[in-house]
PDB file of C-alpha atoms in Angstrom:
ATOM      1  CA  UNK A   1      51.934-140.363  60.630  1.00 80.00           C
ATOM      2  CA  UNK A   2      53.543-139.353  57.359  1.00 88.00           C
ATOM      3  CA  UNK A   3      56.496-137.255  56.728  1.00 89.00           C
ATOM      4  CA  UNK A   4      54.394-134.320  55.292  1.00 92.00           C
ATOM      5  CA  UNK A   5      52.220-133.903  58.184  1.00 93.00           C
ATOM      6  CA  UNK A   6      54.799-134.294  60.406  1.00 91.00           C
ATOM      7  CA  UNK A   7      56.256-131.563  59.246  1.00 91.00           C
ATOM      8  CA  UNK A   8      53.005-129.710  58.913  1.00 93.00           C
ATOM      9  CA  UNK A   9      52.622-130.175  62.596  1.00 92.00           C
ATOM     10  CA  UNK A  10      56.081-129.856  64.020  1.00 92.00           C
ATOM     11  CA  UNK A  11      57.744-127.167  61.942  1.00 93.00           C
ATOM     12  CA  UNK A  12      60.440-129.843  61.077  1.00 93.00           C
ATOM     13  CA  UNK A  13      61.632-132.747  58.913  1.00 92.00           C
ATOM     14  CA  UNK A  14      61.257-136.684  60.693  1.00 90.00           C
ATOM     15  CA  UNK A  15      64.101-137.808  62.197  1.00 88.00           C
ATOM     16  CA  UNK A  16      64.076-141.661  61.979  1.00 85.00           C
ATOM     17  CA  UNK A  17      65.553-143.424  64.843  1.00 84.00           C
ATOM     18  CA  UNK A  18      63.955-147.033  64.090  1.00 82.00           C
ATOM     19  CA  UNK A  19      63.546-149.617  61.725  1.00 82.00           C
ATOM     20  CA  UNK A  20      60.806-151.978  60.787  1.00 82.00           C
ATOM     21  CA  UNK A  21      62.191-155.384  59.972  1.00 81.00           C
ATOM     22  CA  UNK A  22      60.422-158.042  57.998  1.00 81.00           C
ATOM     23  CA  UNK A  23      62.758-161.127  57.045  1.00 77.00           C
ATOM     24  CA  UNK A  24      62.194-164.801  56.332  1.00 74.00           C
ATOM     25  CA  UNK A  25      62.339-167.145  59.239  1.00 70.00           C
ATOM     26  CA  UNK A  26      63.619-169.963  57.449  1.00 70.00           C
ATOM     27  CA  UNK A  27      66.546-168.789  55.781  1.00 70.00           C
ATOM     28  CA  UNK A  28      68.232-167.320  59.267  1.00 71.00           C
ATOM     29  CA  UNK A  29      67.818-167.751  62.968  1.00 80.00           C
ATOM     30  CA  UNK A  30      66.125-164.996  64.746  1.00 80.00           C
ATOM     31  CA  UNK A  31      69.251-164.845  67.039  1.00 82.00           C
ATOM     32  CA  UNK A  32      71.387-165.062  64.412  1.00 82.00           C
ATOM     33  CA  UNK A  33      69.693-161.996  62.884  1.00 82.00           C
ATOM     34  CA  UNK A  34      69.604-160.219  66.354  1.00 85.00           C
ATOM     35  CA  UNK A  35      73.134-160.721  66.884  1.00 86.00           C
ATOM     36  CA  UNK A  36      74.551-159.093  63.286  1.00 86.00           C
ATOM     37  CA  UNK A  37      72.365-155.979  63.785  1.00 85.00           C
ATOM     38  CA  UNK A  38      73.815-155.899  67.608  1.00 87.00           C
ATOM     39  CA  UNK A  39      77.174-155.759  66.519  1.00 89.00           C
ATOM     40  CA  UNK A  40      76.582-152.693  64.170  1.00 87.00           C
ATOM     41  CA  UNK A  41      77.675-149.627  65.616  1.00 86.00           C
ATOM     42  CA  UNK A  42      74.258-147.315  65.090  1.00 84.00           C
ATOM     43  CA  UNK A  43      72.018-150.151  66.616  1.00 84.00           C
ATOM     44  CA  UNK A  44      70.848-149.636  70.237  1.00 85.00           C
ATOM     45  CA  UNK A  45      68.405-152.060  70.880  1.00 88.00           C
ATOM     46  CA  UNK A  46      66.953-154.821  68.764  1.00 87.00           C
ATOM     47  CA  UNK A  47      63.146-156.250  69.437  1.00 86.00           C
ATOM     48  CA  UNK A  48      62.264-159.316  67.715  1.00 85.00           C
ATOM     49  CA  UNK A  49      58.270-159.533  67.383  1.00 83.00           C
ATOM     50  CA  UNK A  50      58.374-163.138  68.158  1.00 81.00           C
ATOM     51  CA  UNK A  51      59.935-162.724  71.902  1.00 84.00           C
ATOM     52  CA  UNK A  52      57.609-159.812  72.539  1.00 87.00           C
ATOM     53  CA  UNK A  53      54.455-162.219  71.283  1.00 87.00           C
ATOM     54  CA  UNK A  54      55.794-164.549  73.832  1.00 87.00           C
ATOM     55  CA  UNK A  55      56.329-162.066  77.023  1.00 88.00           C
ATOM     56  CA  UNK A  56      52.528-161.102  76.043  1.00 88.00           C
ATOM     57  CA  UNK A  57      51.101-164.550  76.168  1.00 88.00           C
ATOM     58  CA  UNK A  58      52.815-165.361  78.962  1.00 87.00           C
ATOM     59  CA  UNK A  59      51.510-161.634  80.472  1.00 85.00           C
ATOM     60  CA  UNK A  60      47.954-162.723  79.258  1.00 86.00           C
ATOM     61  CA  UNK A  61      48.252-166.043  81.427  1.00 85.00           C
ATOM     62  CA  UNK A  62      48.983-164.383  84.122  1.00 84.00           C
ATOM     63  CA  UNK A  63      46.321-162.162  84.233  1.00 86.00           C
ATOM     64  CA  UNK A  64      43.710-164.746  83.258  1.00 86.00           C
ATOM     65  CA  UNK A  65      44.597-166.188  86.618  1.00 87.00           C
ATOM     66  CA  UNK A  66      44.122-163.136  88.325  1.00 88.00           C
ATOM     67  CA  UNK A  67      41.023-161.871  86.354  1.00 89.00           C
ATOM     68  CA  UNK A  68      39.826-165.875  87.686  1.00 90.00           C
ATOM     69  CA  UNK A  69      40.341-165.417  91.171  1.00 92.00           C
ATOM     70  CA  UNK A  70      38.282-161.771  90.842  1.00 91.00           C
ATOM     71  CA  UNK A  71      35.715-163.078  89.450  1.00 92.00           C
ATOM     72  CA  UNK A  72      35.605-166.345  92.097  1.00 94.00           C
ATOM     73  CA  UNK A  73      35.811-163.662  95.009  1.00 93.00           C
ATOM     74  CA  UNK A  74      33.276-161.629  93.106  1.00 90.00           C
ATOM     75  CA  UNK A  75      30.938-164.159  92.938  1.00 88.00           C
ATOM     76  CA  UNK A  76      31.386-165.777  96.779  1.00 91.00           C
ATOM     77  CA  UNK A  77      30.927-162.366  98.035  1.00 92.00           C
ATOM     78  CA  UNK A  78      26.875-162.345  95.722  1.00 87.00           C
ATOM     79  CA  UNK A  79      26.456-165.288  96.871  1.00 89.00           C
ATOM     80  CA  UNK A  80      26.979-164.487 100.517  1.00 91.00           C
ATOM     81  CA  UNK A  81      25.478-161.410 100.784  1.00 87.00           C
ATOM     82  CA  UNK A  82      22.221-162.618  98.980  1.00 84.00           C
ATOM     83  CA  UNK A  83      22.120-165.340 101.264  1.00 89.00           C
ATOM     84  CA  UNK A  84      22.664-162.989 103.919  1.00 90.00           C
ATOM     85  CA  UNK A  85      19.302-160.740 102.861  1.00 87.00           C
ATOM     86  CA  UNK A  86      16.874-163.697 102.009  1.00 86.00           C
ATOM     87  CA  UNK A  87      17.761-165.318 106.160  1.00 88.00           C
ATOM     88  CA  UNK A  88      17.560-161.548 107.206  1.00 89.00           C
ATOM     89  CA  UNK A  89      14.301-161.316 105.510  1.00 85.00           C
ATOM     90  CA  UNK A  90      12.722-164.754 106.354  1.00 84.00           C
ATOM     91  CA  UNK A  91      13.760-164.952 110.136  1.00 86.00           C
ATOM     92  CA  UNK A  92      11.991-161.281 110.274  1.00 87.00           C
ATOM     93  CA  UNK A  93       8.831-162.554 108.289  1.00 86.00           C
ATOM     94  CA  UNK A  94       8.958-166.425 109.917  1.00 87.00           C
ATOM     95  CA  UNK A  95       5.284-165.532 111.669  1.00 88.00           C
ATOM     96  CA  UNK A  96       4.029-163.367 107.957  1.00 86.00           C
ATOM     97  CA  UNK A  97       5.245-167.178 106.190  1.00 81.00           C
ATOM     98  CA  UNK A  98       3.773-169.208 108.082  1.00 85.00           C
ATOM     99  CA  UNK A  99       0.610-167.545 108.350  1.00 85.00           C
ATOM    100  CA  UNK A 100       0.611-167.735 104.679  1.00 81.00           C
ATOM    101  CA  UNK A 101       1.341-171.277 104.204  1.00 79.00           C
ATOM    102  CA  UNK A 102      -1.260-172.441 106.714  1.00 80.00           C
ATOM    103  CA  UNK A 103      -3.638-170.273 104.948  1.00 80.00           C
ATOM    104  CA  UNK A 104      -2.956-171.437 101.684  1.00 77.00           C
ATOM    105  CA  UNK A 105      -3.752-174.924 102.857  1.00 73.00           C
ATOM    106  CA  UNK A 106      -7.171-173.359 104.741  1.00 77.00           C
ATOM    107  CA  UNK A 107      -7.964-171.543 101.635  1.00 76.00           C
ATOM    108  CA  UNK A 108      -7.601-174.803  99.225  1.00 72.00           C
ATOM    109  CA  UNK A 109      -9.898-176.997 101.716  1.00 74.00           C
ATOM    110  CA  UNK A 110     -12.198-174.772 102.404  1.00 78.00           C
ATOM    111  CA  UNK A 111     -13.121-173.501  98.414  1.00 75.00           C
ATOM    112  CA  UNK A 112     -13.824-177.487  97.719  1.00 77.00           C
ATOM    113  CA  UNK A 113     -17.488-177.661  96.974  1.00 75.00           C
ATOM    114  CA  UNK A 114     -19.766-180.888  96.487  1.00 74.00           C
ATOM    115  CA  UNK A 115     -18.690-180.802  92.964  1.00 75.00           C
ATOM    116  CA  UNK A 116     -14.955-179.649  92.432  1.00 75.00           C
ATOM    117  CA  UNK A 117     -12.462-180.917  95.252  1.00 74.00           C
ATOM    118  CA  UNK A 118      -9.113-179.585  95.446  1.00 69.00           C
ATOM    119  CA  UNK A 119      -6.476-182.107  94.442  1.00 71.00           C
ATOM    120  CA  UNK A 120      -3.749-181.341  96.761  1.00 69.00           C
ATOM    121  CA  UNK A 121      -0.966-182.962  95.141  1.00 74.00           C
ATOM    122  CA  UNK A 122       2.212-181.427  93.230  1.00 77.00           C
ATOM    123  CA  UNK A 123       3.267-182.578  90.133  1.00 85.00           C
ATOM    124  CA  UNK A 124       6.778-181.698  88.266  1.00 90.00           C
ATOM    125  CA  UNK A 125       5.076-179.272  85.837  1.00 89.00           C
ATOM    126  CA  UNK A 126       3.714-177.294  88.637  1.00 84.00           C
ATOM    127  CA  UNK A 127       7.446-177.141  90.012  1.00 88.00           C
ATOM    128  CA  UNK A 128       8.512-175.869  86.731  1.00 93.00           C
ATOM    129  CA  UNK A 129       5.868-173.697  86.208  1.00 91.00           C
ATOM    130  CA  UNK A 130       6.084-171.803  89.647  1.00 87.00           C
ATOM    131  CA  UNK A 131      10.050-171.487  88.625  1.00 90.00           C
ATOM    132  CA  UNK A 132       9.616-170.142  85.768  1.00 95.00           C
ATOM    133  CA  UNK A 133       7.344-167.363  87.133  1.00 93.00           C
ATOM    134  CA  UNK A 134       9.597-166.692  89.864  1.00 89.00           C
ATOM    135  CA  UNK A 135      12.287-166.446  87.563  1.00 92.00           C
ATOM    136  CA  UNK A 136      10.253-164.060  85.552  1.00 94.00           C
ATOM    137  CA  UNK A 137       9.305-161.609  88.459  1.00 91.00           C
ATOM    138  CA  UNK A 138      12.813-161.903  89.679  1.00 89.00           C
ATOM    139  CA  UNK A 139      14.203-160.555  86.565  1.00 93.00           C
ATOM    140  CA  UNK A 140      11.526-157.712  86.003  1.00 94.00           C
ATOM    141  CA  UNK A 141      12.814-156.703  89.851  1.00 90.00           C
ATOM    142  CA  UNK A 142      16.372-157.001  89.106  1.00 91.00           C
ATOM    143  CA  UNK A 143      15.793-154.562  86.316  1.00 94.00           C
ATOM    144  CA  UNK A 144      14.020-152.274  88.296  1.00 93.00           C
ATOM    145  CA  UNK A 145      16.639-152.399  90.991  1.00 89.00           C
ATOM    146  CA  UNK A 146      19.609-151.780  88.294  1.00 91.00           C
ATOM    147  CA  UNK A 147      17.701-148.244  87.151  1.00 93.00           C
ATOM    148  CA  UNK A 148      17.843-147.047  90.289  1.00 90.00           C
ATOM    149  CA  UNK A 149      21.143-148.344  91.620  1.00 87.00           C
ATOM    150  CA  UNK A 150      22.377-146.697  88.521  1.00 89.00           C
ATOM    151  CA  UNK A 151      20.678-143.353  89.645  1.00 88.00           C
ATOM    152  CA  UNK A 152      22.347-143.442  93.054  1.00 84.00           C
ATOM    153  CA  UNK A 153      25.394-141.140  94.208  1.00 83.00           C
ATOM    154  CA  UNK A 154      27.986-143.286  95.558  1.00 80.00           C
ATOM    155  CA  UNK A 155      29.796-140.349  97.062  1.00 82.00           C
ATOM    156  CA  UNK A 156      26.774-139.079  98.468  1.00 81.00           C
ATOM    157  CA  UNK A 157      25.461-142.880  99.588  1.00 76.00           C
ATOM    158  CA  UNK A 158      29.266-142.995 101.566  1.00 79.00           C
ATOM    159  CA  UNK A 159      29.245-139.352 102.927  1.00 80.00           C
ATOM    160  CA  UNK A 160      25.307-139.965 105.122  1.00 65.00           C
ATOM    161  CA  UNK A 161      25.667-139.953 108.578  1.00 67.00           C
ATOM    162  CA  UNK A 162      23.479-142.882 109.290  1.00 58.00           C
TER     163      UNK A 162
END
């Protein structure tokens, strides 16, 4: 802020109760520095930039530890409650499932004619293939899902008497 519009928005001339700094490291010691301004009578307090660099590195280490362990128990707690849904889901659909992969076998002998015969086989490019798909409709849902979890009222969502 400068002087003029400090006054313009005070009513009042600054009063400067600090000083900026900016000396050359290799002609004195920090502490020797710190020390002759200490012993002046006006000086309070005197911050060096290099110690306060330090206590925020330090600061930053420490909470890249925590922000690591959030993200750890962020993740186990996905992981579990997706795995949680998906056995939910298949032990309630273990009859729909099976159904479906006995049929798929029916379906594949029984559309064999005398000319075209079903090779039943797998190869690693249909493995790819069906992953890639899945991962394709699994990302369209995800989508869809994130529009309308972003339309939901959490308060509203915690107040239901269910």
């Amino acid at each position: 802020m400068s002087p003029a519009y400090y006054k313009d928005v005070f009513g009042k001339n600054p009063e400067y109760n600090s000083q900026f700094l900016n000396f050359d490291n290799d002609k004195m010691n920090n502490k020797d520095i710190s020390n002759k301004l200490m012993d002046l009578d006006n000086v309070i307090n005197v911050s060096l930039m290099s110690d306060i660099k330090k206590s925020s590195e330090e600061s930053n280490a420490n909470l890249n530890m925590v922000i690591l362990v959030v993200i750890i128990a962020s993740g186990s707690l996905a992981f579990v409650v997706l795995y949680n849904l998906n056995n939910v889901n298949v032990s309630e659909r273990i009859r729909e499932l099976s159904t479906i992969k006995v049929l798929h076998a029916f379906i594949l002998y029984t559309s064999e004619t005398d000319t075209m015969m079903m090779y039943p086989g797998i190869f690693i490019n249909s493995y790819l293939l069906s992953g890639i798909i899945t991962m394709f409709f699994s990302i369209i849902v995800m989508v869809m899902i994130h529009i309308k979890l972003k339309k939901v009222d959490m308060i509203d969502a915690l107040k239901s008497n269910e």
